[in-house]
Amino acid sequence: MIGRLNHVAIVVPDLEAASAVYRNTLGAEVSEAVDEPDHGVTTVFITLPNTKIELLAPLGEDSPVAAFLERNPSGGMHHVCYEVEDIIAARDQIVAEGARVIGNGEPKIGAHGKPVLFLHPKDFCGTLVEIEQV
Ligand code: CO
């Protein structure tokens, strides 16, 4: 069911410092920072030949990544995102298999303008999984 790895998301305390690490130390193609007030994050996209890395920093008061940063002050891997062709069919199969979708189960429009769902890390090997319809 799942297809390509769309991105790996890493939460960081300092986007500018993290961008410099990827741009200078690792020699990657790094975008400008983009505020996404609807999602409570500021994002930087790193384009690799086969996938993307998203650097996420909290934006605003009740950012969904603020608690993660409190537990991981120097940052850390936050989630992986797999592509699916049909997010409703994917959700239904996941739920039928006994795994949990976070929230009310209805896809939201994610940072790339595509429908996404997040899956419970306890059902996926301790990793927060995002699925995105492409
Ligand atoms: Co993501």
JSON list of C-alpha atoms and ligand atoms in Angstrom, two decimals:
[
{"chain": "A", "resi": 1, "resn": "MET", "atom": "CA", "xyz": [0.00, 0.00, 0.00]},
{"chain": "A", "resi": 2, "resn": "ILE", "atom": "CA", "xyz": [2.61, 2.59, 0.97]},
{"chain": "A", "resi": 3, "resn": "GLY", "atom": "CA", "xyz": [4.77, 3.94, -1.79]},
{"chain": "A", "resi": 4, "resn": "ARG", "atom": "CA", "xyz": [7.77, 6.25, -1.82]},
{"chain": "A", "resi": 5, "resn": "LEU", "atom": "CA", "xyz": [9.26, 7.93, 1.22]},
{"chain": "A", "resi": 6, "resn": "ASN", "atom": "CA", "xyz": [8.06, 11.50, 0.77]},
{"chain": "A", "resi": 7, "resn": "HIS", "atom": "CA", "xyz": [10.05, 13.08, 3.59]},
{"chain": "A", "resi": 8, "resn": "VAL", "atom": "CA", "xyz": [11.65, 12.68, 6.98]},
{"chain": "A", "resi": 9, "resn": "ALA", "atom": "CA", "xyz": [10.80, 15.49, 9.41]},
{"chain": "A", "resi": 10, "resn": "ILE", "atom": "CA", "xyz": [13.30, 16.70, 11.99]},
{"chain": "A", "resi": 11, "resn": "VAL", "atom": "CA", "xyz": [12.33, 19.15, 14.71]},
{"chain": "A", "resi": 12, "resn": "VAL", "atom": "CA", "xyz": [15.06, 21.67, 15.51]},
{"chain": "A", "resi": 13, "resn": "PRO", "atom": "CA", "xyz": [15.44, 24.43, 18.11]},
{"chain": "A", "resi": 14, "resn": "ASP", "atom": "CA", "xyz": [17.17, 26.83, 15.69]},
{"chain": "A", "resi": 15, "resn": "LEU", "atom": "CA", "xyz": [16.19, 26.72, 12.02]},
{"chain": "A", "resi": 16, "resn": "GLU", "atom": "CA", "xyz": [18.98, 29.00, 10.90]},
{"chain": "A", "resi": 17, "resn": "ALA", "atom": "CA", "xyz": [21.65, 26.86, 12.57]},
{"chain": "A", "resi": 18, "resn": "ALA", "atom": "CA", "xyz": [20.07, 23.65, 11.24]},
{"chain": "A", "resi": 19, "resn": "SER", "atom": "CA", "xyz": [19.86, 25.09, 7.71]},
{"chain": "A", "resi": 20, "resn": "ALA", "atom": "CA", "xyz": [23.53, 26.00, 7.88]},
{"chain": "A", "resi": 21, "resn": "VAL", "atom": "CA", "xyz": [24.44, 22.45, 8.91]},
{"chain": "A", "resi": 22, "resn": "TYR", "atom": "CA", "xyz": [22.58, 20.98, 5.93]},
{"chain": "A", "resi": 23, "resn": "ARG", "atom": "CA", "xyz": [23.74, 23.68, 3.49]},
{"chain": "A", "resi": 24, "resn": "ASN", "atom": "CA", "xyz": [27.38, 23.97, 4.52]},
{"chain": "A", "resi": 25, "resn": "THR", "atom": "CA", "xyz": [28.42, 20.86, 6.40]},
{"chain": "A", "resi": 26, "resn": "LEU", "atom": "CA", "xyz": [26.38, 18.41, 4.34]},
{"chain": "A", "resi": 27, "resn": "GLY", "atom": "CA", "xyz": [26.27, 20.38, 1.07]},
{"chain": "A", "resi": 28, "resn": "ALA", "atom": "CA", "xyz": [22.52, 19.99, 0.50]},
{"chain": "A", "resi": 29, "resn": "GLU", "atom": "CA", "xyz": [20.03, 22.14, -1.38]},
{"chain": "A", "resi": 30, "resn": "VAL", "atom": "CA", "xyz": [18.19, 24.06, 1.35]},
{"chain": "A", "resi": 31, "resn": "SER", "atom": "CA", "xyz": [15.11, 26.28, 0.89]},
{"chain": "A", "resi": 32, "resn": "GLU", "atom": "CA", "xyz": [14.25, 29.51, 2.64]},
{"chain": "A", "resi": 33, "resn": "ALA", "atom": "CA", "xyz": [12.20, 29.22, 5.84]},
{"chain": "A", "resi": 34, "resn": "VAL", "atom": "CA", "xyz": [8.42, 29.31, 5.37]},
{"chain": "A", "resi": 35, "resn": "ASP", "atom": "CA", "xyz": [5.98, 30.11, 8.19]},
{"chain": "A", "resi": 36, "resn": "GLU", "atom": "CA", "xyz": [2.96, 27.82, 8.24]},
{"chain": "A", "resi": 37, "resn": "PRO", "atom": "CA", "xyz": [0.65, 29.39, 10.82]},
{"chain": "A", "resi": 38, "resn": "ASP", "atom": "CA", "xyz": [-2.11, 26.83, 10.12]},
{"chain": "A", "resi": 39, "resn": "HIS", "atom": "CA", "xyz": [0.26, 24.07, 11.25]},
{"chain": "A", "resi": 40, "resn": "GLY", "atom": "CA", "xyz": [2.07, 25.94, 14.03]},
{"chain": "A", "resi": 41, "resn": "VAL", "atom": "CA", "xyz": [5.48, 25.41, 12.47]},
{"chain": "A", "resi": 42, "resn": "THR", "atom": "CA", "xyz": [8.13, 27.13, 10.39]},
{"chain": "A", "resi": 43, "resn": "THR", "atom": "CA", "xyz": [9.58, 24.78, 7.78]},
{"chain": "A", "resi": 44, "resn": "VAL", "atom": "CA", "xyz": [12.73, 24.50, 5.74]},
{"chain": "A", "resi": 45, "resn": "PHE", "atom": "CA", "xyz": [12.81, 21.97, 2.92]},
{"chain": "A", "resi": 46, "resn": "ILE", "atom": "CA", "xyz": [15.94, 20.11, 1.98]},
{"chain": "A", "resi": 47, "resn": "THR", "atom": "CA", "xyz": [15.82, 18.46, -1.42]},
{"chain": "A", "resi": 48, "resn": "LEU", "atom": "CA", "xyz": [17.77, 15.25, -1.78]},
{"chain": "A", "resi": 49, "resn": "PRO", "atom": "CA", "xyz": [17.96, 13.22, -5.00]},
{"chain": "A", "resi": 50, "resn": "ASN", "atom": "CA", "xyz": [15.52, 10.59, -3.71]},
{"chain": "A", "resi": 51, "resn": "THR", "atom": "CA", "xyz": [13.49, 12.30, -0.99]},
{"chain": "A", "resi": 52, "resn": "LYS", "atom": "CA", "xyz": [13.17, 15.40, 1.17]},
{"chain": "A", "resi": 53, "resn": "ILE", "atom": "CA", "xyz": [14.08, 16.38, 4.69]},
{"chain": "A", "resi": 54, "resn": "GLU", "atom": "CA", "xyz": [11.82, 18.85, 6.45]},
{"chain": "A", "resi": 55, "resn": "LEU", "atom": "CA", "xyz": [13.23, 20.88, 9.28]},
{"chain": "A", "resi": 56, "resn": "LEU", "atom": "CA", "xyz": [10.45, 22.01, 11.61]},
{"chain": "A", "resi": 57, "resn": "ALA", "atom": "CA", "xyz": [10.60, 24.68, 14.30]},
{"chain": "A", "resi": 58, "resn": "PRO", "atom": "CA", "xyz": [7.73, 25.78, 16.54]},
{"chain": "A", "resi": 59, "resn": "LEU", "atom": "CA", "xyz": [5.68, 28.79, 15.44]},
{"chain": "A", "resi": 60, "resn": "GLY", "atom": "CA", "xyz": [3.28, 30.50, 17.83]},
{"chain": "A", "resi": 61, "resn": "GLU", "atom": "CA", "xyz": [2.02, 29.63, 21.28]},
{"chain": "A", "resi": 62, "resn": "ASP", "atom": "CA", "xyz": [0.59, 26.11, 20.97]},
{"chain": "A", "resi": 63, "resn": "SER", "atom": "CA", "xyz": [2.79, 24.57, 18.32]},
{"chain": "A", "resi": 64, "resn": "PRO", "atom": "CA", "xyz": [2.34, 20.81, 17.89]},
{"chain": "A", "resi": 65, "resn": "VAL", "atom": "CA", "xyz": [6.13, 20.38, 18.00]},
{"chain": "A", "resi": 66, "resn": "ALA", "atom": "CA", "xyz": [6.77, 22.44, 21.17]},
{"chain": "A", "resi": 67, "resn": "ALA", "atom": "CA", "xyz": [6.38, 19.49, 23.56]},
{"chain": "A", "resi": 68, "resn": "PHE", "atom": "CA", "xyz": [8.68, 17.38, 21.38]},
{"chain": "A", "resi": 69, "resn": "LEU", "atom": "CA", "xyz": [11.35, 20.06, 21.62]},
{"chain": "A", "resi": 70, "resn": "GLU", "atom": "CA", "xyz": [10.96, 20.20, 25.40]},
{"chain": "A", "resi": 71, "resn": "ARG", "atom": "CA", "xyz": [11.67, 16.47, 25.57]},
{"chain": "A", "resi": 72, "resn": "ASN", "atom": "CA", "xyz": [14.43, 16.71, 22.94]},
{"chain": "A", "resi": 73, "resn": "PRO", "atom": "CA", "xyz": [16.10, 20.10, 23.46]},
{"chain": "A", "resi": 74, "resn": "SER", "atom": "CA", "xyz": [18.70, 19.61, 20.74]},
{"chain": "A", "resi": 75, "resn": "GLY", "atom": "CA", "xyz": [16.06, 18.42, 18.25]},
{"chain": "A", "resi": 76, "resn": "GLY", "atom": "CA", "xyz": [15.38, 15.01, 16.79]},
{"chain": "A", "resi": 77, "resn": "MET", "atom": "CA", "xyz": [13.59, 12.93, 14.19]},
{"chain": "A", "resi": 78, "resn": "HIS", "atom": "CA", "xyz": [9.88, 13.64, 14.44]},
{"chain": "A", "resi": 79, "resn": "HIS", "atom": "CA", "xyz": [8.13, 11.61, 11.74]},
{"chain": "A", "resi": 80, "resn": "VAL", "atom": "CA", "xyz": [8.46, 9.83, 8.43]},
{"chain": "A", "resi": 81, "resn": "CYS", "atom": "CA", "xyz": [6.00, 10.42, 5.59]},
{"chain": "A", "resi": 82, "resn": "TYR", "atom": "CA", "xyz": [5.01, 7.71, 3.14]},
{"chain": "A", "resi": 83, "resn": "GLU", "atom": "CA", "xyz": [3.10, 8.35, -0.05]},
{"chain": "A", "resi": 84, "resn": "VAL", "atom": "CA", "xyz": [-0.19, 6.60, -0.73]},
{"chain": "A", "resi": 85, "resn": "GLU", "atom": "CA", "xyz": [-2.38, 6.71, -3.83]},
{"chain": "A", "resi": 86, "resn": "ASP", "atom": "CA", "xyz": [-5.73, 6.77, -2.00]},
{"chain": "A", "resi": 87, "resn": "ILE", "atom": "CA", "xyz": [-5.66, 8.08, 1.55]},
{"chain": "A", "resi": 88, "resn": "ILE", "atom": "CA", "xyz": [-9.19, 6.93, 2.40]},
{"chain": "A", "resi": 89, "resn": "ALA", "atom": "CA", "xyz": [-8.51, 3.38, 1.23]},
{"chain": "A", "resi": 90, "resn": "ALA", "atom": "CA", "xyz": [-5.20, 3.45, 3.11]},
{"chain": "A", "resi": 91, "resn": "ARG", "atom": "CA", "xyz": [-6.87, 4.69, 6.30]},
{"chain": "A", "resi": 92, "resn": "ASP", "atom": "CA", "xyz": [-9.59, 2.06, 6.08]},
{"chain": "A", "resi": 93, "resn": "GLN", "atom": "CA", "xyz": [-7.04, -0.73, 5.66]},
{"chain": "A", "resi": 94, "resn": "ILE", "atom": "CA", "xyz": [-4.91, 0.58, 8.55]},
{"chain": "A", "resi": 95, "resn": "VAL", "atom": "CA", "xyz": [-7.92, 0.79, 10.87]},
{"chain": "A", "resi": 96, "resn": "ALA", "atom": "CA", "xyz": [-9.19, -2.62, 9.76]},
{"chain": "A", "resi": 97, "resn": "GLU", "atom": "CA", "xyz": [-5.78, -4.02, 10.74]},
{"chain": "A", "resi": 98, "resn": "GLY", "atom": "CA", "xyz": [-6.27, -2.62, 14.23]},
{"chain": "A", "resi": 99, "resn": "ALA", "atom": "CA", "xyz": [-3.91, 0.35, 14.08]},
{"chain": "A", "resi": 100, "resn": "ARG", "atom": "CA", "xyz": [-4.80, 3.83, 15.23]},
{"chain": "A", "resi": 101, "resn": "VAL", "atom": "CA", "xyz": [-5.10, 7.03, 13.23]},
{"chain": "A", "resi": 102, "resn": "ILE", "atom": "CA", "xyz": [-4.49, 10.21, 15.25]},
{"chain": "A", "resi": 103, "resn": "GLY", "atom": "CA", "xyz": [-7.33, 12.71, 15.49]},
{"chain": "A", "resi": 104, "resn": "ASN", "atom": "CA", "xyz": [-10.82, 12.22, 14.10]},
{"chain": "A", "resi": 105, "resn": "GLY", "atom": "CA", "xyz": [-9.65, 10.04, 11.21]},
{"chain": "A", "resi": 106, "resn": "GLU", "atom": "CA", "xyz": [-10.45, 12.61, 8.56]},
{"chain": "A", "resi": 107, "resn": "PRO", "atom": "CA", "xyz": [-7.50, 13.70, 6.38]},
{"chain": "A", "resi": 108, "resn": "LYS", "atom": "CA", "xyz": [-6.25, 17.26, 6.78]},
{"chain": "A", "resi": 109, "resn": "ILE", "atom": "CA", "xyz": [-4.51, 19.34, 4.17]},
{"chain": "A", "resi": 110, "resn": "GLY", "atom": "CA", "xyz": [-0.82, 19.10, 5.01]},
{"chain": "A", "resi": 111, "resn": "ALA", "atom": "CA", "xyz": [2.13, 21.38, 4.48]},
{"chain": "A", "resi": 112, "resn": "HIS", "atom": "CA", "xyz": [2.32, 20.50, 0.78]},
{"chain": "A", "resi": 113, "resn": "GLY", "atom": "CA", "xyz": [-1.35, 21.16, 0.06]},
{"chain": "A", "resi": 114, "resn": "LYS", "atom": "CA", "xyz": [-2.14, 17.43, -0.09]},
{"chain": "A", "resi": 115, "resn": "PRO", "atom": "CA", "xyz": [-4.37, 15.35, 2.22]},
{"chain": "A", "resi": 116, "resn": "VAL", "atom": "CA", "xyz": [-2.48, 13.78, 5.13]},
{"chain": "A", "resi": 117, "resn": "LEU", "atom": "CA", "xyz": [-3.12, 11.62, 8.18]},
{"chain": "A", "resi": 118, "resn": "PHE", "atom": "CA", "xyz": [-0.88, 10.81, 11.13]},
{"chain": "A", "resi": 119, "resn": "LEU", "atom": "CA", "xyz": [-0.71, 7.29, 12.55]},
{"chain": "A", "resi": 120, "resn": "HIS", "atom": "CA", "xyz": [-0.12, 6.40, 16.18]},
{"chain": "A", "resi": 121, "resn": "PRO", "atom": "CA", "xyz": [3.56, 5.74, 16.95]},
{"chain": "A", "resi": 122, "resn": "LYS", "atom": "CA", "xyz": [2.66, 2.95, 19.39]},
{"chain": "A", "resi": 123, "resn": "ASP", "atom": "CA", "xyz": [1.24, 0.98, 16.46]},
{"chain": "A", "resi": 124, "resn": "PHE", "atom": "CA", "xyz": [4.17, 1.71, 14.14]},
{"chain": "A", "resi": 125, "resn": "CYS", "atom": "CA", "xyz": [7.36, 0.62, 15.84]},
{"chain": "A", "resi": 126, "resn": "GLY", "atom": "CA", "xyz": [7.61, 3.72, 17.99]},
{"chain": "A", "resi": 127, "resn": "THR", "atom": "CA", "xyz": [7.67, 6.07, 15.01]},
{"chain": "A", "resi": 128, "resn": "LEU", "atom": "CA", "xyz": [5.14, 8.76, 14.18]},
{"chain": "A", "resi": 129, "resn": "VAL", "atom": "CA", "xyz": [4.05, 8.03, 10.60]},
{"chain": "A", "resi": 130, "resn": "GLU", "atom": "CA", "xyz": [2.42, 10.50, 8.23]},
{"chain": "A", "resi": 131, "resn": "ILE", "atom": "CA", "xyz": [0.71, 9.26, 5.08]},
{"chain": "A", "resi": 132, "resn": "GLU", "atom": "CA", "xyz": [0.18, 11.68, 2.23]},
{"chain": "A", "resi": 133, "resn": "GLN", "atom": "CA", "xyz": [-1.95, 11.22, -0.84]},
{"chain": "A", "resi": 134, "resn": "VAL", "atom": "CA", "xyz": [0.06, 12.22, -3.91]},
{"chain": "B", "resi": 1, "resn": "CO", "atom": "CO", "xyz": [5.45, 15.74, 7.39]}
]
